[in-house]
Coordinates of C-alpha atoms and ligand atoms in Angstrom, one line a residue:
M1 CA 0.0 0.0 0.0
S2 CA 1.5 3.3 -1.0
R3 CA 0.7 6.4 0.9
D4 CA 1.7 10.0 0.8
K5 CA 1.6 11.0 4.4
I6 CA 2.3 9.5 7.7
T7 CA 1.8 11.0 11.2
I8 CA 3.4 9.4 14.2
R9 CA 3.8 10.3 17.8
R10 CA 6.9 12.5 18.2
P11 CA 10.0 10.2 18.2
D12 CA 13.1 10.1 20.4
D13 CA 16.7 9.4 19.4
W14 CA 18.0 6.9 22.0
H15 CA 21.7 7.3 20.9
V16 CA 23.3 10.5 19.6
H17 CA 26.6 12.3 19.7
L18 CA 25.9 16.1 20.1
R19 CA 29.6 17.0 20.6
D20 CA 30.3 20.4 22.2
G21 CA 31.1 24.0 21.3
T22 CA 30.5 25.4 17.8
L23 CA 30.1 21.9 16.3
M24 CA 27.3 21.2 18.8
S25 CA 25.6 24.5 17.9
A26 CA 25.7 23.5 14.2
V27 CA 24.4 19.9 14.6
L28 CA 22.0 20.1 17.5
P29 CA 19.1 21.9 15.7
Y30 CA 18.8 18.9 13.3
T31 CA 18.2 16.5 16.2
A32 CA 16.1 18.9 18.3
R33 CA 13.6 19.8 15.5
V34 CA 12.6 16.2 15.1
F35 CA 13.2 14.3 18.3
A36 CA 11.6 15.3 21.5
R37 CA 14.4 13.6 23.6
A38 CA 17.7 12.1 23.0
I39 CA 20.2 10.0 24.9
V40 CA 23.4 12.0 24.7
M41 CA 26.6 10.1 24.5
P42 CA 29.3 11.1 27.1
N43 CA 32.4 10.5 25.0
L44 CA 33.6 14.1 25.1
S45 CA 37.2 14.9 25.9
P46 CA 37.5 14.8 28.9
P47 CA 34.6 12.3 29.2
V48 CA 31.4 13.1 31.0
A49 CA 32.2 11.0 34.0
T50 CA 30.8 12.9 37.0
P51 CA 27.3 14.2 37.8
A52 CA 28.7 17.8 37.8
L53 CA 30.1 17.3 34.3
A54 CA 26.8 15.9 33.0
R55 CA 24.8 18.8 34.5
A56 CA 27.2 21.3 32.9
Y57 CA 27.0 19.6 29.5
R58 CA 23.2 19.5 29.7
A59 CA 23.3 23.3 30.4
R60 CA 25.5 23.9 27.4
I61 CA 23.1 21.9 25.2
L62 CA 20.0 23.8 26.5
A63 CA 21.8 27.1 25.9
A64 CA 22.7 26.1 22.3
L65 CA 19.1 25.2 21.4
P66 CA 17.4 27.4 18.9
A67 CA 14.7 29.6 20.6
G68 CA 11.4 27.9 21.0
T69 CA 12.7 24.3 20.5
D70 CA 11.1 21.7 22.6
F71 CA 13.9 19.2 23.2
T72 CA 15.1 17.3 26.3
P73 CA 18.6 16.0 26.4
L74 CA 18.9 12.8 28.5
M75 CA 22.4 12.6 29.9
T76 CA 24.6 9.6 30.4
A77 CA 27.6 8.7 32.5
Y78 CA 30.9 7.6 30.9
L79 CA 32.1 4.5 32.8
T80 CA 35.8 4.1 33.5
D81 CA 37.8 1.5 35.6
A82 CA 37.7 4.1 38.4
T83 CA 33.9 4.8 38.4
A84 CA 32.5 4.7 42.0
P85 CA 29.1 2.9 42.5
D86 CA 28.0 5.7 44.9
E87 CA 28.6 8.4 42.4
I88 CA 26.7 6.6 39.6
A89 CA 23.8 6.1 42.0
R90 CA 23.9 9.6 43.2
G91 CA 23.8 11.0 39.7
F92 CA 20.9 8.8 38.8
A93 CA 18.9 9.7 41.9
D94 CA 19.4 13.5 41.4
G95 CA 18.6 13.4 37.7
S96 CA 22.1 14.3 36.5
W97 CA 22.0 11.2 34.2
V98 CA 19.5 8.5 33.2
A99 CA 21.9 5.7 32.1
A100 CA 25.6 4.8 31.9
K101 CA 27.7 4.0 28.9
L102 CA 30.2 1.2 28.7
Y103 CA 32.9 1.7 26.1
P104 CA 35.5 -1.1 26.1
A105 CA 38.8 0.8 26.4
N106 CA 40.1 2.0 23.0
V107 CA 37.2 0.5 21.1
T108 CA 36.3 3.8 19.3
T109 CA 36.4 7.6 19.3
N110 CA 37.3 9.0 22.7
A111 CA 37.2 5.5 24.3
T112 CA 40.7 5.7 25.7
H113 CA 39.3 6.1 29.2
G114 CA 36.9 3.2 28.7
V115 CA 36.7 0.0 30.7
T116 CA 39.7 -2.3 30.4
D117 CA 37.8 -5.4 31.7
V118 CA 34.1 -5.4 32.4
R119 CA 34.6 -7.5 35.5
K120 CA 36.5 -4.5 37.0
I121 CA 33.3 -2.5 37.2
D122 CA 31.0 -5.3 38.5
R123 CA 30.3 -3.4 41.7
V124 CA 29.1 -0.4 39.7
L125 CA 27.0 -2.6 37.5
S126 CA 25.5 -4.5 40.4
R127 CA 24.5 -1.2 42.0
M128 CA 22.9 -0.1 38.7
A129 CA 21.0 -3.4 38.6
E130 CA 19.7 -2.6 42.1
I131 CA 18.5 0.8 41.2
G132 CA 17.1 0.0 37.8
M133 CA 19.6 2.2 35.9
P134 CA 20.1 1.1 32.3
L135 CA 23.6 0.2 31.0
L136 CA 24.3 1.2 27.4
I137 CA 26.9 -0.9 25.8
H138 CA 29.2 -0.4 22.8
G139 CA 29.3 -4.1 22.0
E140 CA 32.6 -4.7 20.4
V141 CA 35.7 -6.3 21.8
A142 CA 38.7 -4.1 21.4
D143 CA 41.1 -7.1 21.0
P144 CA 43.1 -6.3 17.8
A145 CA 43.6 -10.1 17.3
V146 CA 39.9 -10.4 16.5
D147 CA 38.8 -9.6 12.9
I148 CA 37.1 -6.2 12.9
F149 CA 34.0 -7.7 11.3
D150 CA 33.7 -10.3 14.1
R151 CA 34.2 -7.9 17.0
E152 CA 30.5 -7.5 17.8
A153 CA 29.7 -11.3 17.5
V154 CA 32.7 -12.1 19.7
F155 CA 31.6 -9.5 22.3
L156 CA 28.3 -11.3 22.7
E157 CA 29.9 -14.6 23.6
R158 CA 32.9 -13.3 25.5
E159 CA 31.5 -10.4 27.4
L160 CA 27.7 -9.9 27.2
A161 CA 26.5 -13.4 27.9
P162 CA 28.7 -13.8 31.0
L163 CA 27.7 -10.3 32.2
M164 CA 24.0 -11.1 31.9
A165 CA 24.6 -14.4 33.7
R166 CA 26.4 -12.6 36.6
L167 CA 23.8 -9.8 36.8
P168 CA 20.5 -11.0 35.4
A169 CA 18.6 -8.0 36.8
L170 CA 20.8 -5.4 35.0
R171 CA 18.8 -3.6 32.2
I172 CA 21.0 -3.3 29.1
V173 CA 20.8 -1.6 25.8
L174 CA 23.1 -3.1 23.2
E175 CA 23.8 0.0 21.1
H176 CA 23.9 0.2 17.3
V177 CA 23.6 -3.5 16.6
T178 CA 25.1 -4.5 13.2
T179 CA 24.9 -8.3 12.9
R180 CA 22.4 -11.1 12.5
Q181 CA 24.0 -12.7 15.5
A182 CA 23.3 -9.6 17.7
V183 CA 19.7 -9.5 16.5
E184 CA 19.2 -13.2 17.4
F185 CA 21.0 -12.7 20.7
V186 CA 18.7 -9.8 21.7
K187 CA 15.5 -11.6 20.6
D188 CA 16.4 -14.7 22.5
A189 CA 17.4 -12.9 25.7
G190 CA 15.0 -11.8 28.5
V191 CA 13.1 -8.5 28.8
N192 CA 16.2 -6.8 30.3
L193 CA 18.0 -6.7 27.0
A194 CA 17.1 -4.3 24.2
A195 CA 19.0 -2.8 21.2
T196 CA 19.1 0.4 19.1
I197 CA 19.5 0.3 15.4
T198 CA 20.9 3.1 13.3
A199 CA 19.6 4.5 10.0
H200 CA 22.9 3.9 8.3
H201 CA 23.2 0.2 9.3
L202 CA 19.7 -0.3 7.8
T203 CA 20.8 1.4 4.6
I204 CA 24.3 0.3 3.8
N205 CA 26.4 -2.9 4.0
R206 CA 30.2 -3.1 4.1
N207 CA 30.5 -2.8 0.3
A208 CA 29.6 0.9 0.7
L209 CA 33.0 1.4 2.3
F210 CA 34.8 0.4 -0.8
Q211 CA 32.4 1.4 -3.6
D212 CA 34.7 2.6 -6.5
G213 CA 37.3 3.5 -3.9
L214 CA 37.7 4.1 -0.2
R215 CA 34.7 5.9 1.3
P216 CA 35.6 7.4 4.7
H217 CA 32.2 8.9 5.2
M218 CA 30.7 5.4 5.3
Y219 CA 33.1 4.4 8.1
C220 CA 31.7 4.1 11.6
R221 CA 32.1 1.8 14.6
P222 CA 30.8 -0.9 14.7
V223 CA 31.6 -1.0 11.0
A224 CA 28.8 -2.0 8.6
K225 CA 28.6 -5.7 8.0
R226 CA 27.4 -8.1 5.3
E227 CA 24.1 -7.8 3.3
E228 CA 22.6 -10.7 5.3
D229 CA 23.3 -8.7 8.5
R230 CA 21.6 -5.6 7.1
L231 CA 18.6 -7.6 6.1
A232 CA 18.4 -9.1 9.6
L233 CA 18.5 -5.6 11.1
R234 CA 15.7 -4.5 8.8
R235 CA 13.6 -7.5 9.9
A236 CA 14.2 -6.6 13.5
A237 CA 13.4 -2.9 13.1
I238 CA 10.1 -3.5 11.3
S239 CA 9.1 -6.5 13.4
G240 CA 7.2 -4.5 16.0
N241 CA 9.3 -6.3 18.7
A242 CA 9.7 -3.6 21.4
K243 CA 13.3 -4.7 22.1
F244 CA 14.4 -2.9 19.0
F245 CA 14.2 0.9 18.8
L246 CA 15.6 4.0 17.1
G247 CA 19.1 5.3 17.9
T248 CA 20.8 7.1 15.2
D249 CA 24.4 7.1 16.6
S250 CA 24.7 10.3 14.5
A251 CA 28.4 11.1 15.1
P252 CA 29.7 14.2 13.3
H253 CA 33.4 14.7 12.5
P254 CA 34.8 17.5 10.4
V255 CA 35.6 16.4 6.8
K256 CA 39.3 16.9 7.4
D257 CA 39.2 14.3 10.3
K258 CA 37.5 11.8 8.0
E259 CA 39.5 12.3 4.8
C260 CA 43.0 11.6 6.1
D261 CA 45.5 8.9 6.8
C262 CA 43.7 7.7 9.9
G263 CA 40.1 8.8 9.5
C264 CA 37.7 9.0 12.5
A265 CA 34.8 6.6 12.9
G266 CA 31.4 8.2 12.8
I267 CA 28.5 8.8 10.4
F268 CA 26.5 12.0 10.7
S269 CA 22.9 11.2 10.0
A270 CA 21.1 13.8 12.1
T271 CA 20.2 16.0 9.1
N272 CA 17.7 13.5 7.7
A273 CA 17.6 10.5 10.0
L274 CA 13.8 10.2 10.4
E275 CA 13.3 10.5 6.6
I276 CA 15.9 7.7 6.0
Y277 CA 14.2 5.4 8.6
A278 CA 10.9 6.1 6.9
T279 CA 12.4 5.3 3.5
V280 CA 13.6 2.0 4.9
F281 CA 10.3 1.1 6.5
E282 CA 8.5 1.9 3.3
E283 CA 10.9 -0.3 1.3
E284 CA 10.0 -3.0 3.7
N285 CA 6.2 -2.3 3.3
A286 CA 6.1 -1.6 7.0
L287 CA 5.4 2.1 7.4
D288 CA 2.7 1.1 9.9
K289 CA 5.5 -0.1 12.2
L290 CA 7.6 3.1 12.1
E291 CA 5.9 4.6 15.2
H292 CA 6.6 1.5 17.3
F293 CA 10.3 1.7 16.4
A294 CA 10.7 5.4 16.5
S295 CA 8.3 6.6 19.2
L296 CA 6.9 3.8 21.4
S297 CA 9.4 1.1 22.1
G298 CA 12.2 3.3 23.4
P299 CA 10.1 5.0 26.1
R300 CA 8.8 1.7 27.1
F301 CA 12.3 0.3 27.8
Y302 CA 13.4 3.5 29.5
R303 CA 10.2 3.6 31.6
M304 CA 9.4 7.1 30.4
P305 CA 6.1 8.4 29.0
V306 CA 5.7 8.5 25.3
N307 CA 5.8 12.0 23.8
S308 CA 2.5 14.0 23.5
G309 CA 3.1 15.7 20.2
T310 CA 3.1 14.2 16.7
I311 CA 5.3 14.6 13.6
T312 CA 4.1 14.2 10.0
L313 CA 6.2 13.0 7.1
T314 CA 4.9 13.6 3.6
R315 CA 6.0 12.2 0.3
G316 CA 8.1 14.8 -1.5
E317 CA 11.5 15.0 -3.0
Q318 CA 14.2 16.3 -0.8
F319 CA 18.0 16.4 -1.1
V320 CA 20.4 15.7 1.8
P321 CA 22.6 18.7 2.4
Q322 CA 26.2 18.5 1.0
E323 CA 27.8 19.9 4.1
V324 CA 26.9 21.2 7.6
A325 CA 29.6 23.2 9.3
T326 CA 32.4 21.2 7.6
V327 CA 30.7 17.9 8.3
R328 CA 29.5 15.7 5.4
P329 CA 26.1 14.2 6.2
F330 CA 25.2 10.6 5.5
L331 CA 23.9 10.3 1.9
A332 CA 25.0 13.9 1.2
G333 CA 23.4 15.2 -2.0
E334 CA 21.2 12.2 -2.4
R335 CA 17.4 12.4 -3.0
L336 CA 15.1 11.2 -0.3
P337 CA 11.4 10.4 -1.1
W338 CA 10.1 11.7 2.3
R339 CA 10.2 15.0 4.0
I340 CA 9.1 16.3 7.3
A341 CA 6.0 18.4 7.0
Ligands
DOR1 O1 31.4 5.5 14.6 C1 31.4 5.9 15.8 N1 31.6 7.2 16.1 N2 31.2 5.0 16.8 C2 31.3 5.3 18.1 O2 31.1 4.4 18.9 C3 31.7 6.6 18.5 C4 31.3 7.6 17.5 C5 32.0 8.9 17.7 O3 31.9 9.5 18.8 O4 32.5 9.5 16.7
ZN2 ZN1 27.7 6.2 19.4

């Protein structure tokens, strides 16, 4: 069934990098005009590792919002080997943050202060399980001996399954899943495990990194996988299964930091993320499931109310901008069949 218009409850982005300073001011309006709330990643330099740093970062985000924007940043704690259980609990209780992010040390951008061994922070995680605070995981092993395309699947077996066995009450979001194995793992697990899926991992497979040459703007972590993985992600996203919800992982880097000898990981999709998701759902004949994925399942996992407003997408040609403040958006210059009314 083809349709020209779809109205859904206002969505949230359950995983975004807003950065800081002038770059934040340039990218934030794209997220805030569409999404009512967003889980803001803490991988600044230095990392957002204390409640005071989280509150100060939130204040800078609110100050950078265009006038009249209705947007709530949901802050997260950056876990390190030195994180204290009391501080995590205190920041959760006083509203400084709503979740904590686990980066295995050195796994990606600004992950140098990440956790060197998950077992080292078991006391923190066990406190989080007690107080119902979600743990957000970048699910890749950092082990250079593991093939980069296998690092998510290996993480599931080596780290996530044992963690869930040690702390079955811990509520976990496996962020930006990229593999069929991760989809199956999340589906088969209990209600305490959910996952976010990005617009880019629903759109590209790893061929995109090498199409007619090396494509740094298609590089992110976890790196895109095989076509069979992309199709598994699509099936999960449109399934209506509340364990899978929207998280763009929009991660802007200036072009000069992408197009160089050691280009940064990160795909900036905030300019048109919802339209890209809508395009994917339409291609799958599942536009009726977009609202579940974008607006209903996330709040359910995070135990927050769904948003009261709505947003309407209409069919209508639109071109992704070529550049935003020296950052190249995902699908720059390409035509999208949906636009936000
Ligand atoms: O591609 C990525 N970029 N993956 C991450 O985990 C971090 C992010 C960033 O901050 O640039
Ligand atoms: Zn991310």
